[in-house]
Coordinates of C-alpha atoms and ligand atoms in Angstrom, one line a residue:
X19 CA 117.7 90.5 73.2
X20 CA 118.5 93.2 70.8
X21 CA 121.9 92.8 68.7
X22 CA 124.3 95.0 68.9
X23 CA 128.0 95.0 67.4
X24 CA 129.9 93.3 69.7
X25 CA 132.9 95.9 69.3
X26 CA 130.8 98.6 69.8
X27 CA 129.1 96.5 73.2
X28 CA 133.1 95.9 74.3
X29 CA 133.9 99.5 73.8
X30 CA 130.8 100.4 75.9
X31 CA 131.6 98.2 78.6
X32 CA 128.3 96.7 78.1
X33 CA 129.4 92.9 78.6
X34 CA 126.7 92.6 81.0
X35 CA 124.1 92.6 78.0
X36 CA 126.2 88.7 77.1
X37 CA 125.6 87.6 81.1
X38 CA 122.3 89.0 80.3
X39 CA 121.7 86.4 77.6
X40 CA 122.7 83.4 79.0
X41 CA 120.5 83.9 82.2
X42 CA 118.0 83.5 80.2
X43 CA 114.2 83.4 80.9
X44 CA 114.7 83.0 84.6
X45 CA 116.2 86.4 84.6
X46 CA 113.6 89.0 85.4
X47 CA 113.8 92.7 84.9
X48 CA 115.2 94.4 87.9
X49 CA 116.5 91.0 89.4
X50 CA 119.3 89.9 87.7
X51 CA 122.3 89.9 90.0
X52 CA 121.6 93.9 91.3
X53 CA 121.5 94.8 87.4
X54 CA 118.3 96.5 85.9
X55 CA 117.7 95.8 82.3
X56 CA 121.0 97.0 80.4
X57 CA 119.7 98.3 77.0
X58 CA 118.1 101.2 77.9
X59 CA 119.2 103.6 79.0
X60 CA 120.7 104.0 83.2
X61 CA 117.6 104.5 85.4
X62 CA 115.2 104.7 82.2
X63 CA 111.9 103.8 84.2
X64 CA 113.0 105.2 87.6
X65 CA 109.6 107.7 87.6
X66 CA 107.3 105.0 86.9
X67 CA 109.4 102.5 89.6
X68 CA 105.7 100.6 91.3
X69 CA 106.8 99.6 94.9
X70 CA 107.7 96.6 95.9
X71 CA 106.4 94.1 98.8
X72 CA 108.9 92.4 101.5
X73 CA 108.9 88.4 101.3
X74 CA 109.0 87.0 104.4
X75 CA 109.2 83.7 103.3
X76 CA 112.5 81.8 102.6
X77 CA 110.6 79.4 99.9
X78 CA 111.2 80.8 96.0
X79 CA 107.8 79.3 95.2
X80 CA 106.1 81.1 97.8
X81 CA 105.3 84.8 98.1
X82 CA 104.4 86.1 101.5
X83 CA 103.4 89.6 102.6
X84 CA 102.1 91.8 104.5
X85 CA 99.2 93.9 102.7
X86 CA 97.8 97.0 104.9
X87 CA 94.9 99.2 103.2
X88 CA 95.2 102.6 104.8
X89 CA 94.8 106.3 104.3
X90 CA 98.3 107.8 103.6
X91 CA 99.2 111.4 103.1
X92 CA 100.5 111.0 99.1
X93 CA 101.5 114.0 96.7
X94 CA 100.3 113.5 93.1
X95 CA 100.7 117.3 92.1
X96 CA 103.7 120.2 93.4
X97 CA 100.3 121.7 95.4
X98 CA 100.0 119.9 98.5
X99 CA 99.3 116.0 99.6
X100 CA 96.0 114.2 99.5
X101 CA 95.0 111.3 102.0
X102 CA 94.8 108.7 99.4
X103 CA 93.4 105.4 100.4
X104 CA 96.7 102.7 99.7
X105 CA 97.5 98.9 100.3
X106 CA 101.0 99.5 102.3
X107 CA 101.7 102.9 101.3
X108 CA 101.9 103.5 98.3
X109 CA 99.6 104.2 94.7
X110 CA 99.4 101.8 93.0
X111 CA 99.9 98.9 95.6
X112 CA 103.0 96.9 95.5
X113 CA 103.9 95.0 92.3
X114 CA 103.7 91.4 93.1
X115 CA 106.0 89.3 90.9
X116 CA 105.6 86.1 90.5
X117 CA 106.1 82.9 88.9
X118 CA 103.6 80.6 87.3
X119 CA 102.8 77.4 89.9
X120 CA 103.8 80.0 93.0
X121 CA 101.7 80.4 96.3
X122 CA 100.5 83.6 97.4
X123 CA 99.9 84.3 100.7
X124 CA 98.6 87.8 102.0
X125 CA 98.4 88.4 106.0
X126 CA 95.9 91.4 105.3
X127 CA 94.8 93.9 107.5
X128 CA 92.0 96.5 106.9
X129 CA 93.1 100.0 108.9
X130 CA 90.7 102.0 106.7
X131 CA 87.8 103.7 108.2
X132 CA 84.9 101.1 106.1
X133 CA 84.8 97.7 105.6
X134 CA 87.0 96.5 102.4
X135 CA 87.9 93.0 101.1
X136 CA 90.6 92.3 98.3
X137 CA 89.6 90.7 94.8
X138 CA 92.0 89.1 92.8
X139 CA 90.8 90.5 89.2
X140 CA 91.9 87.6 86.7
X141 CA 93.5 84.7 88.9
X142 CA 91.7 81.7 89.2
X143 CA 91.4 81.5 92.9
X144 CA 89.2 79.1 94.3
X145 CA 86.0 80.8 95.1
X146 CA 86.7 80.9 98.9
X147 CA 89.6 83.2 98.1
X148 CA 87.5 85.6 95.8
X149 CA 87.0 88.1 98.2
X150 CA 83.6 88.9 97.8
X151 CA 81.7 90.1 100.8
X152 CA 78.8 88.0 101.9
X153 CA 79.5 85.0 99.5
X154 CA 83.6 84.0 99.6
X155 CA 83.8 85.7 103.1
X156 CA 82.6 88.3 105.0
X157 CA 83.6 91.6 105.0
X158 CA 86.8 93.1 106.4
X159 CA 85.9 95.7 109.3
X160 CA 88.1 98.1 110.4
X161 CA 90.6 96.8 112.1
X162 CA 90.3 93.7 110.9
X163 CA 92.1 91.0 109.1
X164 CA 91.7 88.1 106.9
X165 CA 94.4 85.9 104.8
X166 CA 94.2 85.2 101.3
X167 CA 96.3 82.2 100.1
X168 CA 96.2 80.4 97.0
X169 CA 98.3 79.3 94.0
X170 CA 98.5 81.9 90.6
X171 CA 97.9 79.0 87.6
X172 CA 98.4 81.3 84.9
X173 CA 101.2 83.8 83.2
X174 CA 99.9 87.1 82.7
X175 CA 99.4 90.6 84.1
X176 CA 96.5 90.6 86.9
X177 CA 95.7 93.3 89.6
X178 CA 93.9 93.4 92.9
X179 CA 91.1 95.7 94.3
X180 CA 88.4 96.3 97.0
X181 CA 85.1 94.8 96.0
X182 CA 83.5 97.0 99.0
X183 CA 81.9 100.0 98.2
X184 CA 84.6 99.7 95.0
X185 CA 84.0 102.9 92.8
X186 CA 84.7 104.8 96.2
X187 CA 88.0 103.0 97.4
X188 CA 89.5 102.5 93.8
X189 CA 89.0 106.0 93.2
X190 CA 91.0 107.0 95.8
X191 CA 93.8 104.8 95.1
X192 CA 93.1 101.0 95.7
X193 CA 94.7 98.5 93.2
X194 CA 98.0 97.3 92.5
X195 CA 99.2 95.0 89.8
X196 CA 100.4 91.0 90.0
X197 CA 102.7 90.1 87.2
X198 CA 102.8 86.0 86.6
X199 CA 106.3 85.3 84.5
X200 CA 105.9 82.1 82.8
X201 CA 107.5 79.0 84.6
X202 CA 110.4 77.1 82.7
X203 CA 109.2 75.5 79.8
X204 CA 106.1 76.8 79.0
X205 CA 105.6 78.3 75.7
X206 CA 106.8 81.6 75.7
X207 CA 109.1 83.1 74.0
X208 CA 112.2 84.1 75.6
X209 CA 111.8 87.5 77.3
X210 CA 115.2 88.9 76.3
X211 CA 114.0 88.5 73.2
X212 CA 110.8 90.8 73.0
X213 CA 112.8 93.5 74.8
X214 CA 113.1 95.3 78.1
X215 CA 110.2 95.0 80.2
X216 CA 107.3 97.6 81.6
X217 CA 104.3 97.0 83.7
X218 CA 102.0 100.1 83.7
X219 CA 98.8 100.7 85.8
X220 CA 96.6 102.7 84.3
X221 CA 94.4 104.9 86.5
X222 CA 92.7 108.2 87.6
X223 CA 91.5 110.2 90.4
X224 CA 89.9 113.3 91.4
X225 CA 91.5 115.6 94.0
X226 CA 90.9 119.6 94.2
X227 CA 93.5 122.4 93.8
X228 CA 93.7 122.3 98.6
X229 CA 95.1 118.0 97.5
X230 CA 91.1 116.4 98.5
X231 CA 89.9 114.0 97.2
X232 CA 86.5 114.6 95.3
X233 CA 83.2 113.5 96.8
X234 CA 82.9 109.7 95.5
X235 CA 78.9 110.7 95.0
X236 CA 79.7 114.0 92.5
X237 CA 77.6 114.4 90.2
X238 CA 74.5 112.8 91.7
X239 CA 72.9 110.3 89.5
X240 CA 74.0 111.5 86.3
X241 CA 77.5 110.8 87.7
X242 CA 76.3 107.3 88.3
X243 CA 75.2 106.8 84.6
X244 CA 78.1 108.3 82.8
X245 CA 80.5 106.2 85.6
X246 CA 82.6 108.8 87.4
X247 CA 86.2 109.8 85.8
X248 CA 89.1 110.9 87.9
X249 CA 90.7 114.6 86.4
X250 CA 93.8 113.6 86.9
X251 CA 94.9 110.6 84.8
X252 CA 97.9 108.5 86.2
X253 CA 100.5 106.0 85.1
X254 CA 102.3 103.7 88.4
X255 CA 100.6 106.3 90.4
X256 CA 102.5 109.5 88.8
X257 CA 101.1 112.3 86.7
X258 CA 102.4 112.4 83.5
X259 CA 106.2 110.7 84.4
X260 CA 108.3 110.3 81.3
X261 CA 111.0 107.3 80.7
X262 CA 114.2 107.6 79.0
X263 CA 114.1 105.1 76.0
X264 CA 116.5 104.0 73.3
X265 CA 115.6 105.0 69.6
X266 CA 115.0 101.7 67.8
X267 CA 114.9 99.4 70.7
X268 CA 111.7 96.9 71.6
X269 CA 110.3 97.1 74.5
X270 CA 107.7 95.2 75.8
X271 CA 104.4 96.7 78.0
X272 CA 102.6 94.8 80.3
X273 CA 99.2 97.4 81.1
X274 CA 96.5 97.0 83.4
X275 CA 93.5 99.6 83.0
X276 CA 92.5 100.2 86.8
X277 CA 90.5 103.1 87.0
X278 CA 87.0 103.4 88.3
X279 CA 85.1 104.1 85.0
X280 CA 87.5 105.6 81.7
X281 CA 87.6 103.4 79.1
X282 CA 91.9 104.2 78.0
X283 CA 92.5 104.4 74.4
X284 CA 96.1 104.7 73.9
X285 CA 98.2 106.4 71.1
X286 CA 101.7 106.9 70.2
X287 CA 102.4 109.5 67.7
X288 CA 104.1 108.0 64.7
X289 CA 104.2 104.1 66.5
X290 CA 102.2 101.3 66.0
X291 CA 101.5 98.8 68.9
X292 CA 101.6 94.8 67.9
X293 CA 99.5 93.5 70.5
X294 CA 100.8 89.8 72.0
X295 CA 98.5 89.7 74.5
X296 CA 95.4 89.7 76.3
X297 CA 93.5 88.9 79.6
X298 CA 94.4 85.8 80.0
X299 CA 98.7 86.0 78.9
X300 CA 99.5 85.6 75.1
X301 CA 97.2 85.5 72.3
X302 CA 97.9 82.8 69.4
X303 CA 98.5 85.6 66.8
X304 CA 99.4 89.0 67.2
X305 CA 97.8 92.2 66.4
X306 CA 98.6 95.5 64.6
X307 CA 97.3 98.7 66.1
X308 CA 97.3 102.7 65.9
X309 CA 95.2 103.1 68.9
X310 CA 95.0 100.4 71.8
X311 CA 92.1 100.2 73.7
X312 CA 92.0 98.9 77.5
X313 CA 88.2 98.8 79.2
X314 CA 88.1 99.2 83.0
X315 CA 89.7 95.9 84.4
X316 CA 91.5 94.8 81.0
X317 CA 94.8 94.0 80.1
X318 CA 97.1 94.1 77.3
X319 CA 100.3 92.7 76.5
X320 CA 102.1 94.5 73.9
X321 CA 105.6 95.2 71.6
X322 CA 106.5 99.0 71.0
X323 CA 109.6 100.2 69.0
X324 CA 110.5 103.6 70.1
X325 CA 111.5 105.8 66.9
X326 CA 113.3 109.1 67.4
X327 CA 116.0 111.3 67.0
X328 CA 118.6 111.9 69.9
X329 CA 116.7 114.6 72.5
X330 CA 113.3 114.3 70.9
X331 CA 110.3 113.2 72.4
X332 CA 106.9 111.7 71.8
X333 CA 103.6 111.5 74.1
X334 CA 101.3 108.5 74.9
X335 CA 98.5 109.7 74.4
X336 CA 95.2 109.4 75.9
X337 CA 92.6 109.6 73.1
X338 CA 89.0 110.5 73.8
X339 CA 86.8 107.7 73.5
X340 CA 82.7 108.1 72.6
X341 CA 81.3 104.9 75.5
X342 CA 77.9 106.9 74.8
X343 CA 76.2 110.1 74.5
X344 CA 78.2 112.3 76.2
X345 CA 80.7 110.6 77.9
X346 CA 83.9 111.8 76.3
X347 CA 82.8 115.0 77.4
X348 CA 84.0 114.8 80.5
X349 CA 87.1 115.5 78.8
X350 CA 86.9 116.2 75.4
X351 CA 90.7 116.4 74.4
X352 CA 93.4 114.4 74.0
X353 CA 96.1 113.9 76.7
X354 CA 99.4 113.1 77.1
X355 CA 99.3 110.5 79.8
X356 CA 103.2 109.6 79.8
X357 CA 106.7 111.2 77.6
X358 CA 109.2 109.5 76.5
X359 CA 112.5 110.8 76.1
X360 CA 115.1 109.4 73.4
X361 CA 118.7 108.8 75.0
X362 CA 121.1 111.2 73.8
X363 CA 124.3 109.9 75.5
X364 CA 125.1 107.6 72.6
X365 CA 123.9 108.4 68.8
X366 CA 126.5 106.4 68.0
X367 CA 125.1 102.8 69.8
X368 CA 121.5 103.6 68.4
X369 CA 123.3 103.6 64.9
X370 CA 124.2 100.1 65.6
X371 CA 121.1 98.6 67.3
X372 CA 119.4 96.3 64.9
X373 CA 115.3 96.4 64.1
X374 CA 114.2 93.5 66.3
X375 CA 113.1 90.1 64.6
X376 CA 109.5 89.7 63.8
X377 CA 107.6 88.5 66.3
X378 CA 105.8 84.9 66.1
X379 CA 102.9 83.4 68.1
X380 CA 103.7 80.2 69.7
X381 CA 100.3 80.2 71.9
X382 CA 98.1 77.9 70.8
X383 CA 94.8 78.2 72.2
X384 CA 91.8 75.4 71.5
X385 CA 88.7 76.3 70.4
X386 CA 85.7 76.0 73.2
X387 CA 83.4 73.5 71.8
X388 CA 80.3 74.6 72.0
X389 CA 78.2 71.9 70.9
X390 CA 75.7 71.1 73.3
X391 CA 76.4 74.5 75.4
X392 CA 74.0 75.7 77.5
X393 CA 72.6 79.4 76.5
X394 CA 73.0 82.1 78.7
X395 CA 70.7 85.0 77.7
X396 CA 71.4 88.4 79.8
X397 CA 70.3 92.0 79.0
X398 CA 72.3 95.2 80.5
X399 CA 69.3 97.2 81.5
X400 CA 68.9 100.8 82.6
X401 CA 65.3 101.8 84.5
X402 CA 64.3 103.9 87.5
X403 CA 63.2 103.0 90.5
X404 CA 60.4 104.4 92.5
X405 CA 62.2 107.7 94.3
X406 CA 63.0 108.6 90.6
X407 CA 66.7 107.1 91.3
X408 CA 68.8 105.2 88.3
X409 CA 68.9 101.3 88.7
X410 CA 71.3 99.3 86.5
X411 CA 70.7 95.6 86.4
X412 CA 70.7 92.5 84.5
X413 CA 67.4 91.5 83.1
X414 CA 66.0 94.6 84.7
X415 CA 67.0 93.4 88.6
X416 CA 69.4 95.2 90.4
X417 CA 72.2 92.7 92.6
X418 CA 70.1 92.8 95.8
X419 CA 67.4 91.8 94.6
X420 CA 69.2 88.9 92.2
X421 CA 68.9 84.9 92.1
X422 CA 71.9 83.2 91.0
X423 CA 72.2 81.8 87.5
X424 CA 73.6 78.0 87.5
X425 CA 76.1 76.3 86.5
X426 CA 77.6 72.5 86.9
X427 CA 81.5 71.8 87.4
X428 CA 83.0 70.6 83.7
X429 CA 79.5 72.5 81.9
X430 CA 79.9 74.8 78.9
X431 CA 78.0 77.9 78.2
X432 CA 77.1 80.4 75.9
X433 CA 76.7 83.8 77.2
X434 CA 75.3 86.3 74.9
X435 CA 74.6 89.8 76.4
X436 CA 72.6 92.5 74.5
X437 CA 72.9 96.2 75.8
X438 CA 69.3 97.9 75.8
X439 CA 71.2 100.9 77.6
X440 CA 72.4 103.7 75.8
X441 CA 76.4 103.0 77.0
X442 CA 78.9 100.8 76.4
X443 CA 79.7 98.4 79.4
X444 CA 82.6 96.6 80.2
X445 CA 81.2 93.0 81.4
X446 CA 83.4 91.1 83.9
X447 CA 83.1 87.5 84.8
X448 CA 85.2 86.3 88.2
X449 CA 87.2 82.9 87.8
X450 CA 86.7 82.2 84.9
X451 CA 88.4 83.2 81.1
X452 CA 86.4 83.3 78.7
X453 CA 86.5 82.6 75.2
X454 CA 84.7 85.4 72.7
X455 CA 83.0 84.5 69.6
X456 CA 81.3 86.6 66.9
X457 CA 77.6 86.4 65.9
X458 CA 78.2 83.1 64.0
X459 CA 79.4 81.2 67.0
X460 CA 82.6 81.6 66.2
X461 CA 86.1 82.4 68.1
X462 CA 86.9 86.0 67.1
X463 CA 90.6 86.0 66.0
X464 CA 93.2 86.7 67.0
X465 CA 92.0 84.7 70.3
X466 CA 93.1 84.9 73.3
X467 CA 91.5 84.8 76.8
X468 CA 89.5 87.4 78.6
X469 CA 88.0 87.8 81.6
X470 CA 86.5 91.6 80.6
X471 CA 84.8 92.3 77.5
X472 CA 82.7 95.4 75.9
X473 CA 79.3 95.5 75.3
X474 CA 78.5 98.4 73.4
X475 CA 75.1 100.0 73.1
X476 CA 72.6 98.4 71.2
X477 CA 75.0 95.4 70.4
X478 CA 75.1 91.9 71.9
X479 CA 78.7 90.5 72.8
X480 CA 79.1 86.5 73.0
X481 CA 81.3 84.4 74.7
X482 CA 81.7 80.7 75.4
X483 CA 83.0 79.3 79.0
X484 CA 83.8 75.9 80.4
X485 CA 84.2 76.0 84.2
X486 CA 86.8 73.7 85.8
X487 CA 86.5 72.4 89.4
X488 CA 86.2 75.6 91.2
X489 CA 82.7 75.3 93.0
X490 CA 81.4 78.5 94.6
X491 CA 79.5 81.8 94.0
X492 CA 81.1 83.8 91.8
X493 CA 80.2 87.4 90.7
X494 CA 79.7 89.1 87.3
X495 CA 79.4 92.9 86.6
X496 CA 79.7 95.8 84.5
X497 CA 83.5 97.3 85.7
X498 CA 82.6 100.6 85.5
X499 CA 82.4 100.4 89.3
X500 CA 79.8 103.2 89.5
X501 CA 77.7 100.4 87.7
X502 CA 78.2 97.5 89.6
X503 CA 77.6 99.6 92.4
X504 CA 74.4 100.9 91.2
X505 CA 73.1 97.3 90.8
X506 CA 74.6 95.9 87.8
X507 CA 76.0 93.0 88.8
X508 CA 74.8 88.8 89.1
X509 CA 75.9 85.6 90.7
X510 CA 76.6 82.5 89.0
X511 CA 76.3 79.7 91.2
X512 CA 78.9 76.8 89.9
X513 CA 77.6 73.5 91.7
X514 CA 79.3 70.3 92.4
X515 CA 78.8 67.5 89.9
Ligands
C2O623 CU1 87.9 93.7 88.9 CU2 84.5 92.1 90.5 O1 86.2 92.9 89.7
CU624 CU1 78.3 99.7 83.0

């Protein structure tokens, strides 16, 4: 929590900020006895507000909803609406928050016109639960339902998508975020004390000037290679919203990078980001950055310190980034993606705010030991098949034509991927977090878990894994969704002991 003079916070009226404090950890943003958070400024975030669900059960450990996926008539521009494809509504989905330890159940029902399932990017679900079509369960018709149900084990940002026909449906609007908040008395430090909270969904889409959404096939095959990148970038669904900050005040982002194919490189004109987190909820260290990148699927837990004068502004930015010959050409220049505002109400109460203490990794997290690991070899490959069409793949096989790899229950391995391709690719591994190491074998710092990693062209990325008792299929692929759907994707098959 940010200090303040306590005359100044008594002349403000701003006692709340002391009830604040003493609830403590357990006192999320937005649910704290009808208050949102109290330091910024009134209705700060209200653009960027992400929907969300009704509970229907009783239980404070349990989360139950109703999910629908349908097409609803949205407006992302002044010019006319667009027939977005939504869970319940709304772009992004709703925000389910959570606690560590609670059960998730989702009565879902597909009212789209195709087949969909939901994935559950970055929770270890048991494989049952994975939502992938033809191995954890069979596809979703239309009209049909399915319910997911599992416990979330882990604090952290994760999200949920289709993983049917996925570059199409995320494009048009299919993911929504989950937030995990620690559970009392793990090792995290005390949220009031990092600052007022965010989550932000990062995303895109492609709609014309009449509101439709573009063809998910544009482009043709070259489309396919480059991965296809929506025009309009969003953040919680909006066009370029702004928020209303308070010069000098921490706050602390919680971003997901949902979008079909762009890589988001984020700066912040005159702001630096320190970097807490990753994947997988803290890292053990933090890190100092002008310009935070977030592949396809990643997440990133970070501190920013908003510096300005009353009634100035400053733009996240959306900095091109070069994933291989050409690709930033699909938009060359920099864009704002989101403005914030500094608070001009009360120059006065900036004055007295405080720069916020350092702040200091408590996470530890164990090195893999990889003696005795087994290797896991994989190439990215890009060739052409017969008609002349592109085929991604690993080891030069495209998915349906792919035998599982193996692995046992408690086994560790070493998976060291080398791109032959000419692009970067974002790998993704399902279940599992992941622990990267450098070309020595060993953990790049500062660690933290992933789930997503790069693989840029011409390099080999590494990472060790131990699998815990979570038999089952489970998938791997390159998250630019226009990838995986053009082949590049595996199965690891995770036996029984
Ligand atoms: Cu978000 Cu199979 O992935
Ligand atoms: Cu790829």
């Amino acid at each position: 929590m940010a200090r303040v003079d306590q005359r100044l916070a008594r002349r403000r009226g701003l006692l709340v900020w002391t009830l604040f404090g003493l609830a403590g950890a357990s006192c999320v943003v937005g649910a704290c006895g009808g208050e949102t958070a109290p330091a910024q400024p009134k209705g700060w975030k209200d653009e960027i507000e992400l929907a969300s669900p009704v509970d229907l059960n009783p239980d404070p450990h349990i989360l139950e909803i109703e999910l629908t996926a349908s097409l609803t008539d949205l407006s992302f521009t002044s010019g006319g609406t667009t027939a977005a494809w939504t869970y319940n509504g709304t772009v992004p989905g709703p925000l389910l928050e959570m606690t560590r330890g609670d059960r998730l159940i989702v009565h879902f029902t597909n009212d789209l016109p195709e087949p969909t399932t939901i994935h559950w990017h970055g929770v270890r679900v048991p494989a049952e639960m994975d939502g992938m079509p033809g191995h954890s369960q069979d596809e979703v018709p239309p009209g049909g339902t399915f319910d997911y149900d599992f416990v979330v084990p882990d604090a952290g940002l994760f999200w949920y998508h289709p993983h049917e026909n996925a570059a199409a449906q995320v494009g048009f609007g299919m993911y929504g975020a989950i937030w995990v908040h620690p559970a009392p008395g793990d090792e995290e430090p005390d949220q009031g004390e990092l600052g007022d909270e965010l989550v932000l969904v990062l995303s895109d889409i492609s709609i014309d000037s009449a509101g439709t959404l573009e063809d998910p096939a544009a482009g043709g095959d070259l489309g396919t290679v480059f991965g296809r990148e929506g025009a309009m970038i969003l953040v919680n669904g909006r066009p370029h919203p702004s928020l209303d900050v308070r010069s000098g005040l921490r706050q602390r982002w919680h971003l997901v990078n949902a979008a079909r194919s762009r890589y988001f490189q984020l700066s912040l004109p005159g702001h630096r980001f320190t970097q807490i987190g990753s994947d997988g909820g803290l890292m053990n260290a933090a890190e100092e950055k002008d310009l935070l990148l977030l592949l396809p699927g990643q997440r990133a837990d970070v501190l920013v310190t908003p510096k300005g004068e009353p009634d100035a502004e400053v733009g996240l930015t959306w900095t091109p980034y070069e994933r291989g010959p050409d690709t930033a050409g699909q938009q060359q220049l920099p864009q704002e993606v989101m403005r914030l505002f500094f608070d001009s109400s009360d120059p006065e109460g900036d004055k007295a705010i405080v720069a916020p203490e350092p702040y200091h990794a408590k996470r530890v997290i164990e090195t893999i030991d990889t003696n005795g690991a087994t290797p896991i070899p994989l190439q990215l490959t890009l060739a052409k098949n017969d008609e002349g069409h592109p085929e991604l793949g690993f080891n030069g096989v495209v998915y349906d034509d792919a035998q599982p790899l193996q692995a046992t229950v408690g086994e560790t391995q070493v998976w060291s991927i080398e791109n032959t391709t000419d692009w970067d690719h974002p790998f993704h591994l399902h279940g599992f977090f992941f622990q990267p190491l450098d070309a020595d074998g060993a953990p790049i710092e500062p660690r933290g878990w992933y789930d997503t990693i790069d693989v840029p062209t011409g390099m080999t990325s590494r990472f060790a894994v131990k699998y815990d008792n979570r038999p089952g299929m489970w998938m791997f692929h390159c998250h630019i969704l226009d990838h995986e759907g053009a082949g590049m994707m595996g199965m690891l098959d995770l036996l029984r002991p």
